Short mmCIF file of C-alpha atoms and ligand atoms in Angstrom, two decimals:
data_model
loop_
_atom_site.label_atom_id
_atom_site.label_comp_id
_atom_site.label_asym_id
_atom_site.label_seq_id
_atom_site.Cartn_x
_atom_site.Cartn_y
_atom_site.Cartn_z
CA UNK A 1 -26.12 27.56 -19.98
CA UNK A 2 -25.76 23.55 -20.73
CA UNK A 3 -24.91 22.26 -17.30
CA UNK A 4 -23.13 19.63 -17.16
CA UNK A 5 -24.63 16.89 -15.09
CA UNK A 6 -23.06 13.72 -13.61
CA UNK A 7 -25.09 10.76 -14.41
CA UNK A 8 -24.71 8.12 -11.37
CA UNK A 9 -22.94 5.16 -13.59
CA UNK A 10 -24.51 2.23 -11.95
CA UNK A 11 -22.11 0.11 -10.40
CA UNK A 12 -22.27 -3.46 -11.36
CA UNK A 13 -20.32 -4.27 -8.46
CA UNK A 14 -21.66 -7.62 -6.63
CA UNK A 15 -23.10 -6.96 -2.79
CA UNK A 16 -20.83 -9.10 -1.03
CA UNK A 17 -22.50 -12.96 -0.47
CA UNK A 18 -23.21 -13.33 -3.49
CA UNK A 19 -21.48 -13.79 -6.51
CA UNK A 20 -22.40 -12.91 -10.24
CA UNK A 21 -22.81 -16.36 -12.73
CA UNK A 22 -19.87 -16.36 -14.67
CA UNK A 23 -23.01 -18.44 -17.44
CA UNK A 24 -25.80 -16.39 -17.28
CA UNK A 25 -24.56 -13.11 -15.35
CA UNK A 26 -27.64 -13.32 -12.66
CA UNK A 27 -26.79 -12.88 -9.08
CA UNK A 28 -26.47 -15.78 -6.87
CA UNK A 29 -25.73 -16.47 -3.41
CA UNK A 30 -21.81 -17.57 -3.40
CA UNK A 31 -20.22 -21.15 -2.39
CA UNK A 32 -22.79 -22.44 -5.52
CA UNK A 33 -21.57 -24.83 -7.20
CA UNK A 34 -24.46 -24.99 -9.43
CA UNK A 35 -26.61 -21.39 -10.60
CA UNK A 36 -29.62 -22.17 -9.71
CA UNK A 37 -31.22 -19.73 -12.86
CA UNK A 38 -28.57 -21.62 -15.48
CA UNK A 39 -27.83 -24.37 -13.71
CA UNK A 40 -24.67 -23.91 -15.11
CA UNK A 41 -21.76 -25.31 -12.58
CA UNK A 42 -20.21 -22.48 -11.06
CA UNK A 43 -16.44 -22.64 -11.45
CA UNK A 44 -14.63 -22.91 -8.17
CA UNK A 45 -12.52 -19.57 -9.02
CA UNK A 46 -15.97 -18.20 -9.71
CA UNK A 47 -17.34 -19.21 -6.45
CA UNK A 48 -17.07 -16.97 -3.55
CA UNK A 49 -16.77 -13.62 -4.15
CA UNK A 50 -13.04 -11.65 -4.22
CA UNK A 51 -14.41 -8.49 -2.08
CA UNK A 52 -15.90 -10.96 0.39
CA UNK A 53 -12.89 -12.15 1.23
CA UNK A 54 -10.09 -9.56 1.36
CA UNK A 55 -6.20 -10.75 1.93
CA UNK A 56 -6.30 -13.47 0.02
CA UNK A 57 -4.35 -12.83 -2.91
ZN1 ZN B 101 -26.54 -19.07 -14.37
#
């Protein structure tokens, strides 16, 4: 019998207080001007996690 196993899809949701660097895609602290991983300048739109500031849209 073939049973359908529901595989847990890895949710790439970013924890609140963190953002994903648009350049290297590492999870880093929000509000940083530069990515500590790649040194890329974080654009203003990417500086803050939208999940941690609900209601502003
Ligand atoms: Zn980066």
